[in-house]
mmCIF file of C-alpha atoms and ligand atoms in Angstrom:
data_model
loop_
_atom_site.group_PDB
_atom_site.id
_atom_site.type_symbol
_atom_site.label_atom_id
_atom_site.label_comp_id
_atom_site.label_asym_id
_atom_site.label_seq_id
_atom_site.Cartn_x
_atom_site.Cartn_y
_atom_site.Cartn_z
ATOM 1 C CA MET V 1 0.000 0.000 0.000
ATOM 2 C CA GLU V 2 1.319 3.422 -0.966
ATOM 3 C CA TYR V 3 1.713 5.669 2.085
ATOM 4 C CA LYS V 4 0.128 9.033 1.312
ATOM 5 C CA HIS V 5 0.299 11.946 3.713
ATOM 6 C CA ILE V 6 0.901 15.660 3.207
ATOM 7 C CA PRO V 7 2.893 17.062 6.135
ATOM 8 C CA VAL V 8 1.012 19.817 7.953
ATOM 9 C CA MET V 9 2.696 23.180 8.633
ATOM 10 C CA LEU V 10 6.048 21.811 7.489
ATOM 11 C CA LYS V 11 7.572 25.248 6.877
ATOM 12 C CA GLU V 12 6.365 26.636 10.200
ATOM 13 C CA VAL V 13 7.733 23.615 12.067
ATOM 14 C CA MET V 14 11.117 23.840 10.319
ATOM 15 C CA ASP V 15 11.260 27.599 10.958
ATOM 16 C CA ALA V 16 10.513 26.918 14.621
ATOM 17 C CA ILE V 17 13.404 24.492 15.035
ATOM 18 C CA ASN V 18 15.828 26.369 12.762
ATOM 19 C CA LEU V 19 18.223 23.446 12.338
ATOM 20 C CA LYS V 20 21.844 23.404 11.329
ATOM 21 C CA SER V 21 24.229 20.720 10.237
ATOM 22 C CA GLY V 22 25.097 18.341 13.086
ATOM 23 C CA ASP V 23 21.908 18.945 15.087
ATOM 24 C CA ARG V 24 20.108 16.094 16.812
ATOM 25 C CA VAL V 25 16.334 15.866 16.638
ATOM 26 C CA ILE V 26 13.539 13.584 17.831
ATOM 27 C CA ASP V 27 10.450 13.254 15.643
ATOM 28 C CA CYS V 28 7.867 11.676 17.946
ATOM 29 C CA THR V 29 5.384 11.046 15.130
ATOM 30 C CA LEU V 30 7.106 9.704 12.019
ATOM 31 C CA GLY V 31 3.896 9.181 9.940
ATOM 32 C CA GLY V 32 4.770 9.526 6.236
ATOM 33 C CA ALA V 33 8.290 10.695 7.228
ATOM 34 C CA GLY V 34 7.516 14.181 5.880
ATOM 35 C CA TYR V 35 9.175 16.007 8.769
ATOM 36 C CA THR V 36 11.775 13.275 9.324
ATOM 37 C CA SER V 37 13.088 13.378 5.717
ATOM 38 C CA VAL V 38 13.436 17.160 5.697
ATOM 39 C CA ILE V 39 15.090 17.165 9.128
ATOM 40 C CA SER V 40 17.451 14.393 8.009
ATOM 41 C CA LYS V 41 18.639 16.536 5.074
ATOM 42 C CA LEU V 42 18.982 19.686 7.187
ATOM 43 C CA VAL V 43 21.096 18.093 9.917
ATOM 44 C CA GLY V 44 23.277 16.189 7.430
ATOM 45 C CA ASP V 45 25.575 13.235 7.996
ATOM 46 C CA THR V 46 26.941 14.595 11.250
ATOM 47 C CA GLY V 47 23.429 15.076 12.638
ATOM 48 C CA LYS V 48 20.851 12.573 13.842
ATOM 49 C CA VAL V 49 17.082 12.034 13.663
ATOM 50 C CA ILE V 50 15.320 9.597 15.939
ATOM 51 C CA SER V 51 11.762 8.925 14.853
ATOM 52 C CA PHE V 52 9.025 7.130 16.763
ATOM 53 C CA ASP V 53 5.775 5.678 15.514
ATOM 54 C CA LEU V 54 3.382 3.120 16.931
ATOM 55 C CA ASP V 55 2.374 2.121 13.430
ATOM 56 C CA ASN V 56 4.464 -0.471 11.625
ATOM 57 C CA LEU V 57 3.060 0.840 8.339
ATOM 58 C CA ALA V 58 4.853 4.155 8.957
ATOM 59 C CA ILE V 59 8.076 2.380 9.955
ATOM 60 C CA GLU V 60 8.113 0.138 6.854
ATOM 61 C CA ASN V 61 7.345 3.105 4.593
ATOM 62 C CA ALA V 62 10.180 5.105 6.198
ATOM 63 C CA LYS V 63 12.607 2.220 5.645
ATOM 64 C CA LYS V 64 11.840 2.440 1.913
ATOM 65 C CA ILE V 65 12.343 6.218 1.885
ATOM 66 C CA ILE V 66 15.628 5.873 3.770
ATOM 67 C CA LYS V 67 16.858 3.363 1.200
ATOM 68 C CA GLU V 68 15.668 5.330 -1.832
ATOM 69 C CA LYS V 69 17.042 8.653 -0.620
ATOM 70 C CA LYS V 70 20.162 7.070 0.903
ATOM 71 C CA LEU V 71 19.563 8.748 4.268
ATOM 72 C CA THR V 72 22.126 7.585 6.793
ATOM 73 C CA ASN V 73 21.263 9.503 9.935
ATOM 74 C CA ILE V 74 17.795 8.202 10.910
ATOM 75 C CA THR V 75 16.962 5.711 13.662
ATOM 76 C CA LEU V 76 13.397 4.352 13.653
ATOM 77 C CA ILE V 77 11.656 3.240 16.831
ATOM 78 C CA ASN V 78 8.392 1.309 16.505
ATOM 79 C CA ASP V 79 6.909 2.312 19.858
ATOM 80 C CA GLY V 80 4.706 4.887 21.550
ATOM 81 C CA PHE V 81 6.309 8.277 22.085
ATOM 82 C CA ASP V 82 5.296 8.043 25.732
ATOM 83 C CA ASN V 83 8.192 5.552 25.948
ATOM 84 C CA LEU V 84 10.573 8.232 24.727
ATOM 85 C CA LYS V 85 13.256 7.804 27.361
ATOM 86 C CA LEU V 86 13.012 4.025 27.278
ATOM 87 C CA GLY V 87 13.448 4.105 23.487
ATOM 88 C CA LEU V 88 16.487 6.345 23.797
ATOM 89 C CA SER V 89 18.021 4.142 26.478
ATOM 90 C CA ASN V 90 18.832 1.542 23.802
ATOM 91 C CA ILE V 91 20.711 3.928 21.538
ATOM 92 C CA LYS V 92 23.778 6.120 21.787
ATOM 93 C CA GLU V 93 22.005 9.484 21.808
ATOM 94 C CA LYS V 94 20.110 9.795 25.086
ATOM 95 C CA SER V 95 19.846 13.521 25.732
ATOM 96 C CA GLU V 96 21.033 16.969 24.641
ATOM 97 C CA PHE V 97 18.714 17.138 21.634
ATOM 98 C CA ASP V 98 18.335 20.366 19.675
ATOM 99 C CA ALA V 99 14.631 19.806 19.000
ATOM 100 C CA VAL V 100 11.716 17.490 19.670
ATOM 101 C CA VAL V 101 8.757 17.661 17.285
ATOM 102 C CA MET V 102 5.279 16.118 17.491
ATOM 103 C CA ASP V 103 2.561 16.149 14.869
ATOM 104 C CA LEU V 104 -0.279 14.472 16.710
ATOM 105 C CA GLY V 105 -3.189 12.328 15.616
ATOM 106 C CA LEU V 106 -3.379 10.091 12.594
ATOM 107 C CA SER V 107 -2.026 10.314 9.075
ATOM 108 C CA SER V 108 -4.047 10.306 5.846
ATOM 109 C CA ALA V 109 -2.556 6.887 5.035
ATOM 110 C CA GLN V 110 -3.977 5.437 8.246
ATOM 111 C CA LEU V 111 -7.345 7.003 7.529
ATOM 112 C CA VAL V 112 -7.648 5.195 4.189
ATOM 113 C CA ASP V 113 -6.066 1.929 5.344
ATOM 114 C CA GLU V 114 -8.775 -0.660 4.706
ATOM 115 C CA ARG V 115 -7.302 -3.137 7.185
ATOM 116 C CA ARG V 116 -8.334 -0.791 9.956
ATOM 117 C CA GLY V 117 -11.327 1.314 10.895
ATOM 118 C CA PHE V 118 -10.439 4.982 11.252
ATOM 119 C CA SER V 119 -12.831 6.056 8.520
ATOM 120 C CA PHE V 120 -16.608 6.056 8.524
ATOM 121 C CA GLN V 121 -16.580 6.127 4.706
ATOM 122 C CA LYS V 122 -15.941 2.387 4.361
ATOM 123 C CA ASP V 123 -17.086 -0.779 6.058
ATOM 124 C CA THR V 124 -13.905 -2.228 7.606
ATOM 125 C CA VAL V 125 -12.785 -3.956 10.796
ATOM 126 C CA LEU V 126 -13.471 -1.669 13.755
ATOM 127 C CA ASP V 127 -9.868 -0.972 14.765
ATOM 128 C CA MET V 128 -8.768 2.580 15.472
ATOM 129 C CA THR V 129 -5.518 1.747 17.201
ATOM 130 C CA PHE V 130 -2.446 3.434 15.723
ATOM 131 C CA GLY V 131 -0.388 0.284 16.076
ATOM 132 C CA GLY V 132 -3.168 -2.114 15.073
ATOM 133 C CA ASP V 133 -3.541 -4.330 12.057
ATOM 134 C CA GLY V 134 -7.251 -4.978 12.016
ATOM 135 C CA GLU V 135 -7.301 -7.964 14.364
ATOM 136 C CA ASP V 136 -10.569 -8.621 16.142
ATOM 137 C CA GLY V 137 -10.471 -8.004 19.897
ATOM 138 C CA ASN V 138 -8.457 -4.798 19.528
ATOM 139 C CA ALA V 139 -8.801 -1.847 21.938
ATOM 140 C CA THR V 140 -11.577 -0.155 19.924
ATOM 141 C CA GLN V 141 -13.734 -3.283 19.939
ATOM 142 C CA GLU V 142 -12.993 -3.729 23.661
ATOM 143 C CA ILE V 143 -14.237 -0.208 24.382
ATOM 144 C CA VAL V 144 -17.329 -0.466 22.193
ATOM 145 C CA ASN V 145 -18.347 -3.930 23.392
ATOM 146 C CA TYR V 146 -17.324 -3.990 27.040
ATOM 147 C CA THR V 147 -17.337 -0.462 28.480
ATOM 148 C CA GLY V 148 -20.255 0.327 30.783
ATOM 149 C CA GLU V 149 -22.968 2.571 29.335
ATOM 150 C CA ARG V 150 -22.181 5.626 31.520
ATOM 151 C CA GLU V 151 -18.451 5.388 30.812
ATOM 152 C CA LEU V 152 -19.143 5.026 27.084
ATOM 153 C CA GLU V 153 -21.329 8.121 27.199
ATOM 154 C CA LYS V 154 -18.526 10.006 28.968
ATOM 155 C CA ILE V 155 -15.951 8.965 26.347
ATOM 156 C CA ILE V 156 -18.187 10.010 23.444
ATOM 157 C CA SER V 157 -19.174 13.261 25.087
ATOM 158 C CA GLN V 158 -15.777 14.343 26.454
ATOM 159 C CA TYR V 159 -13.482 13.185 23.646
ATOM 160 C CA GLY V 160 -15.903 13.804 20.807
ATOM 161 C CA GLY V 161 -17.977 16.745 22.090
ATOM 162 C CA GLU V 162 -20.984 14.757 20.828
ATOM 163 C CA LYS V 163 -24.279 16.135 22.088
ATOM 164 C CA PHE V 164 -26.126 12.867 21.438
ATOM 165 C CA ALA V 165 -23.603 10.865 23.496
ATOM 166 C CA ARG V 166 -26.227 9.473 25.882
ATOM 167 C CA ARG V 167 -28.446 8.169 23.077
ATOM 168 C CA ILE V 168 -25.440 6.763 21.226
ATOM 169 C CA ALA V 169 -24.118 4.943 24.310
ATOM 170 C CA ALA V 170 -27.576 3.479 24.927
ATOM 171 C CA GLY V 171 -27.851 2.437 21.263
ATOM 172 C CA ILE V 172 -24.450 0.729 21.333
ATOM 173 C CA VAL V 173 -25.275 -1.154 24.542
ATOM 174 C CA LYS V 174 -28.604 -2.315 23.102
ATOM 175 C CA ALA V 175 -27.008 -3.471 19.853
ATOM 176 C CA ARG V 176 -24.110 -5.314 21.490
ATOM 177 C CA LYS V 177 -26.528 -7.411 23.546
ATOM 178 C CA ILE V 178 -27.554 -9.011 20.266
ATOM 179 C CA ALA V 179 -24.091 -9.345 18.724
ATOM 180 C CA GLU V 180 -20.605 -7.912 19.257
ATOM 181 C CA ILE V 181 -19.868 -4.832 17.175
ATOM 182 C CA LYS V 182 -16.842 -5.637 15.053
ATOM 183 C CA ARG V 183 -17.118 -3.495 11.934
ATOM 184 C CA THR V 184 -17.300 0.222 11.243
ATOM 185 C CA GLY V 185 -20.416 -0.359 9.131
ATOM 186 C CA GLU V 186 -22.230 -1.883 12.109
ATOM 187 C CA LEU V 187 -21.308 1.100 14.262
ATOM 188 C CA ILE V 188 -22.441 3.562 11.567
ATOM 189 C CA ASN V 189 -25.837 1.822 11.371
ATOM 190 C CA ILE V 190 -26.247 2.118 15.141
ATOM 191 C CA LEU V 191 -25.304 5.813 15.070
ATOM 192 C CA GLU V 192 -27.731 6.457 12.249
ATOM 193 C CA ASP V 193 -30.524 4.908 14.314
ATOM 194 C CA CYS V 194 -29.634 6.944 17.443
ATOM 195 C CA ILE V 195 -29.028 10.398 16.015
ATOM 196 C CA PRO V 196 -32.148 12.391 15.022
ATOM 197 C CA LYS V 197 -32.776 12.279 11.253
ATOM 198 C CA SER V 198 -33.076 16.064 11.078
ATOM 199 C CA TYR V 199 -29.531 16.356 12.487
ATOM 200 C CA VAL V 200 -28.118 13.619 10.239
ATOM 201 C CA ASN V 201 -29.458 15.454 7.190
ATOM 202 C CA SER V 202 -28.601 19.019 8.191
ATOM 203 C CA SER V 203 -25.237 18.789 9.997
ATOM 204 C CA LYS V 204 -22.202 20.159 8.149
ATOM 205 C CA ILE V 205 -20.056 17.290 9.372
ATOM 206 C CA HIS V 206 -20.813 13.587 8.970
ATOM 207 C CA PHE V 207 -22.923 12.332 11.887
ATOM 208 C CA ALA V 208 -20.255 9.783 12.841
ATOM 209 C CA THR V 209 -17.339 12.258 12.984
ATOM 210 C CA ARG V 210 -17.496 13.022 16.689
ATOM 211 C CA THR V 211 -18.052 9.451 17.864
ATOM 212 C CA PHE V 212 -15.208 8.188 15.668
ATOM 213 C CA GLN V 213 -12.880 10.881 17.030
ATOM 214 C CA ALA V 214 -13.831 9.975 20.601
ATOM 215 C CA LEU V 215 -13.270 6.249 20.073
ATOM 216 C CA ARG V 216 -9.932 6.882 18.373
ATOM 217 C CA ILE V 217 -8.715 9.040 21.259
ATOM 218 C CA ALA V 218 -9.848 6.443 23.802
ATOM 219 C CA SER V 219 -8.468 3.472 21.824
ATOM 220 C CA ASN V 220 -4.987 5.000 21.782
ATOM 221 C CA ASP V 221 -5.103 6.640 25.183
ATOM 222 C CA GLU V 222 -3.982 9.704 23.270
ATOM 223 C CA LEU V 223 -4.306 12.310 26.006
ATOM 224 C CA THR V 224 -2.462 10.271 28.635
ATOM 225 C CA ARG V 225 0.336 9.489 26.200
ATOM 226 C CA LEU V 226 0.680 13.180 25.400
ATOM 227 C CA GLN V 227 0.813 14.054 29.096
ATOM 228 C CA LYS V 228 3.518 11.439 29.550
ATOM 229 C CA VAL V 229 5.744 12.480 26.660
ATOM 230 C CA LEU V 230 5.919 16.235 27.292
ATOM 231 C CA PRO V 231 8.100 16.132 30.459
ATOM 232 C CA GLN V 232 10.338 13.481 28.881
ATOM 233 C CA ALA V 233 10.768 15.618 25.769
ATOM 234 C CA LEU V 234 11.699 18.633 27.847
ATOM 235 C CA GLU V 235 14.175 16.572 29.837
ATOM 236 C CA VAL V 236 16.100 15.280 26.813
ATOM 237 C CA LEU V 237 16.372 18.696 25.152
ATOM 238 C CA LYS V 238 19.566 20.659 25.606
ATOM 239 C CA PRO V 239 19.333 24.208 26.994
ATOM 240 C CA GLY V 240 17.970 26.392 24.199
ATOM 241 C CA GLY V 241 16.479 23.320 22.449
ATOM 242 C CA ARG V 242 12.969 23.590 21.088
ATOM 243 C CA LEU V 243 9.827 21.578 21.713
ATOM 244 C CA VAL V 244 7.310 21.933 18.887
ATOM 245 C CA VAL V 245 3.843 20.416 18.986
ATOM 246 C CA VAL V 246 1.181 20.414 16.272
ATOM 247 C CA SER V 247 -2.200 19.376 17.631
ATOM 248 C CA PHE V 248 -5.563 18.895 15.969
ATOM 249 C CA HIS V 249 -8.190 19.274 18.637
ATOM 250 C CA SER V 250 -8.722 21.419 21.694
ATOM 251 C CA LEU V 251 -8.184 18.591 24.207
ATOM 252 C CA GLU V 252 -4.635 18.060 22.964
ATOM 253 C CA ASP V 253 -3.916 21.750 22.591
ATOM 254 C CA ARG V 254 -5.082 22.403 26.158
ATOM 255 C CA ILE V 255 -2.629 19.809 27.506
ATOM 256 C CA VAL V 256 0.272 21.377 25.600
ATOM 257 C CA LYS V 257 -0.731 24.909 26.621
ATOM 258 C CA GLN V 258 -1.068 23.889 30.269
ATOM 259 C CA PHE V 259 2.265 22.081 30.262
ATOM 260 C CA PHE V 260 4.071 25.076 28.768
ATOM 261 C CA LYS V 261 2.406 27.413 31.260
ATOM 262 C CA GLU V 262 3.313 25.292 34.253
ATOM 263 C CA GLU V 263 6.907 24.679 33.163
ATOM 264 C CA ASN V 264 7.273 28.403 32.501
ATOM 265 C CA ARG V 265 6.529 29.276 36.132
ATOM 266 C CA ASP V 266 8.971 29.292 39.009
ATOM 267 C CA CYS V 267 6.367 28.322 41.590
ATOM 268 C CA ILE V 268 3.406 26.029 41.015
ATOM 269 C CA CYS V 269 2.088 25.996 44.603
ATOM 270 C CA PRO V 270 -1.697 26.452 44.890
ATOM 271 C CA PRO V 271 -2.583 30.165 45.386
ATOM 272 C CA GLU V 272 -3.763 29.589 48.984
ATOM 273 C CA ILE V 273 -0.217 28.661 50.082
ATOM 274 C CA PRO V 274 1.459 31.960 51.153
ATOM 275 C CA VAL V 275 5.099 30.802 50.933
ATOM 276 C CA CYS V 276 6.412 28.640 48.119
ATOM 277 C CA ARG V 277 6.992 25.025 49.100
ATOM 278 C CA CYS V 278 7.200 23.394 45.698
ATOM 279 C CA GLU V 279 10.705 24.544 44.753
ATOM 280 C CA HIS V 280 9.627 24.287 41.144
ATOM 281 C CA GLU V 281 11.843 26.178 38.717
ATOM 282 C CA SER V 282 10.870 27.559 35.351
ATOM 283 C CA LYS V 283 12.235 25.227 32.670
ATOM 284 C CA ILE V 284 10.738 26.619 29.501
ATOM 285 C CA LYS V 285 10.291 29.853 27.610
ATOM 286 C CA ILE V 286 7.014 30.082 25.725
ATOM 287 C CA ILE V 287 7.721 31.235 22.163
ATOM 288 C CA THR V 288 4.101 31.159 20.963
ATOM 289 C CA LYS V 289 1.825 33.075 23.324
ATOM 290 C CA LYS V 290 -0.993 32.107 20.946
ATOM 291 C CA PRO V 291 -0.811 28.969 18.787
ATOM 292 C CA ILE V 292 0.141 29.384 15.127
ATOM 293 C CA ALA V 293 -2.484 28.248 12.591
ATOM 294 C CA ALA V 294 -1.975 27.015 9.029
ATOM 295 C CA SER V 295 -2.030 29.635 6.271
ATOM 296 C CA THR V 296 -5.114 30.094 4.097
ATOM 297 C CA SER V 297 -3.270 28.669 1.099
ATOM 298 C CA GLU V 298 -2.199 25.563 3.034
ATOM 299 C CA ILE V 299 -5.765 25.013 4.235
ATOM 300 C CA LYS V 300 -6.946 25.316 0.634
ATOM 301 C CA ASN V 301 -4.414 22.715 -0.565
ATOM 302 C CA ASN V 302 -4.699 20.450 2.460
ATOM 303 C CA PRO V 303 -8.024 20.827 4.318
ATOM 304 C CA ARG V 304 -6.688 18.550 7.082
ATOM 305 C CA SER V 305 -4.512 21.473 8.213
ATOM 306 C CA ARG V 306 -7.489 23.689 9.078
ATOM 307 C CA SER V 307 -7.662 22.543 12.690
ATOM 308 C CA ALA V 308 -3.883 22.409 13.260
ATOM 309 C CA LYS V 309 -2.395 24.450 16.099
ATOM 310 C CA LEU V 310 1.329 24.791 16.532
ATOM 311 C CA ARG V 311 2.958 25.668 19.857
ATOM 312 C CA ILE V 312 6.651 26.239 20.445
ATOM 313 C CA GLY V 313 8.541 26.137 23.733
ATOM 314 C CA GLU V 314 12.265 26.636 24.278
ATOM 315 C CA LYS V 315 14.129 24.931 27.105
ATOM 316 C CA ASN V 316 15.656 27.570 29.347
ATOM 317 C CA ARG V 317 19.319 28.208 28.904
ATOM 318 C CA ASN V 318 21.365 27.432 32.021
ATOM 319 C CA LYS V 319 21.089 30.114 34.691
ATOM 320 C CA LYS V 320 24.413 31.790 35.336
HETATM 321 C C1 SAM F 1 -0.095 13.195 11.644
HETATM 322 S S1 SAM F 1 0.910 11.801 11.497
HETATM 323 C C2 SAM F 1 2.534 12.472 11.418
HETATM 324 C C3 SAM F 1 2.901 12.925 10.042
HETATM 325 C C4 SAM F 1 4.356 13.329 9.907
HETATM 326 N N1 SAM F 1 4.638 14.538 10.652
HETATM 327 C C5 SAM F 1 4.743 13.547 8.468
HETATM 328 O O1 SAM F 1 5.245 14.632 8.152
HETATM 329 O O2 SAM F 1 4.563 12.653 7.635
HETATM 330 C C6 SAM F 1 0.874 11.163 13.114
HETATM 331 C C7 SAM F 1 1.633 9.854 13.293
HETATM 332 O O3 SAM F 1 1.871 9.731 14.688
HETATM 333 C C8 SAM F 1 1.681 8.405 15.084
HETATM 334 N N2 SAM F 1 1.332 8.433 16.494
HETATM 335 C C9 SAM F 1 0.232 8.950 17.063
HETATM 336 N N3 SAM F 1 0.289 8.816 18.399
HETATM 337 C C10 SAM F 1 1.468 8.208 18.668
HETATM 338 C C11 SAM F 1 2.118 7.814 19.860
HETATM 339 N N4 SAM F 1 1.553 7.994 21.052
HETATM 340 N N5 SAM F 1 3.336 7.258 19.771
HETATM 341 C C12 SAM F 1 3.931 7.073 18.567
HETATM 342 N N6 SAM F 1 3.357 7.413 17.397
HETATM 343 C C13 SAM F 1 2.152 7.980 17.445
HETATM 344 C C14 SAM F 1 0.569 7.888 14.193
HETATM 345 O O4 SAM F 1 0.651 6.485 14.080
HETATM 346 C C15 SAM F 1 0.883 8.616 12.875
HETATM 347 O O5 SAM F 1 1.684 7.824 12.048
#
């Protein structure tokens, strides 16, 4: 299968990390190797790129690109970026990186991969795990078939912002009593029965969009993984190194914003404590007070970029 993905905000990300020959970079989300290939060229033979992805499809595609383009400075790690430090422990470069980049969510290639179930456009195996290969019994099917009704409602409402979450959770629970839900088509039929017809016909977005987003986030534990990787990324950066995150929905962006804010402050004691007890020290300078959005022309060429938000933080230089 050809791996198709247009990198989002590539120029803005490269401007943010402003690389030079010999630099060392971690790309937490290899995807179609769009960022990784450009970074590899910019840092040259004396530099290094370490790229993570949960998805073997991305890793195998990158191996081909590396061979074709004769890139010699890339190390691929087929694991979650939340295992950043563990992944680095097996290789020579463990810290003092010039930049860490993350381009969250899924790639266009994953969306159209018919072995899995990220898309509501086709009837495929219900599997929205980034590292999955369409096996039955995957995390998405576990959530849909075995999560309690209230918890399911919470997932669909909180991660998807779906206003019909209660009806949808009830519909799923009713349907799964008859037979396990194993295909995207089965889930779509349930959603169509639960969501009012007037809404299905009038909404600008497909009626399954929000539920699919929610199940994808839950299947991959996306928010927890993001919370876990940010401190590790900051730790392995060298002073003055940059942490750049592109996110695609407000839940992710809020985590990044909050992390930057907290790591920017010297004291993180609750306001009711009169004298600082936390001994927390500011570790990061916030470069983007407001997130950067994709340009109008990029959005026109690549509609996927319309919800992208880019935030940049810079690890504090050593205090004299
Ligand atoms: C939007 S794509 C990245 C595209 C890439 N920047 C490019 O230019 O081609 C996101 C990739 O991150 C991977 N991914 C998402 N969450 C991950 C995680 N927690 N750990 C590792 N990889 C992850 C997905 O499998 C997907 O391949």
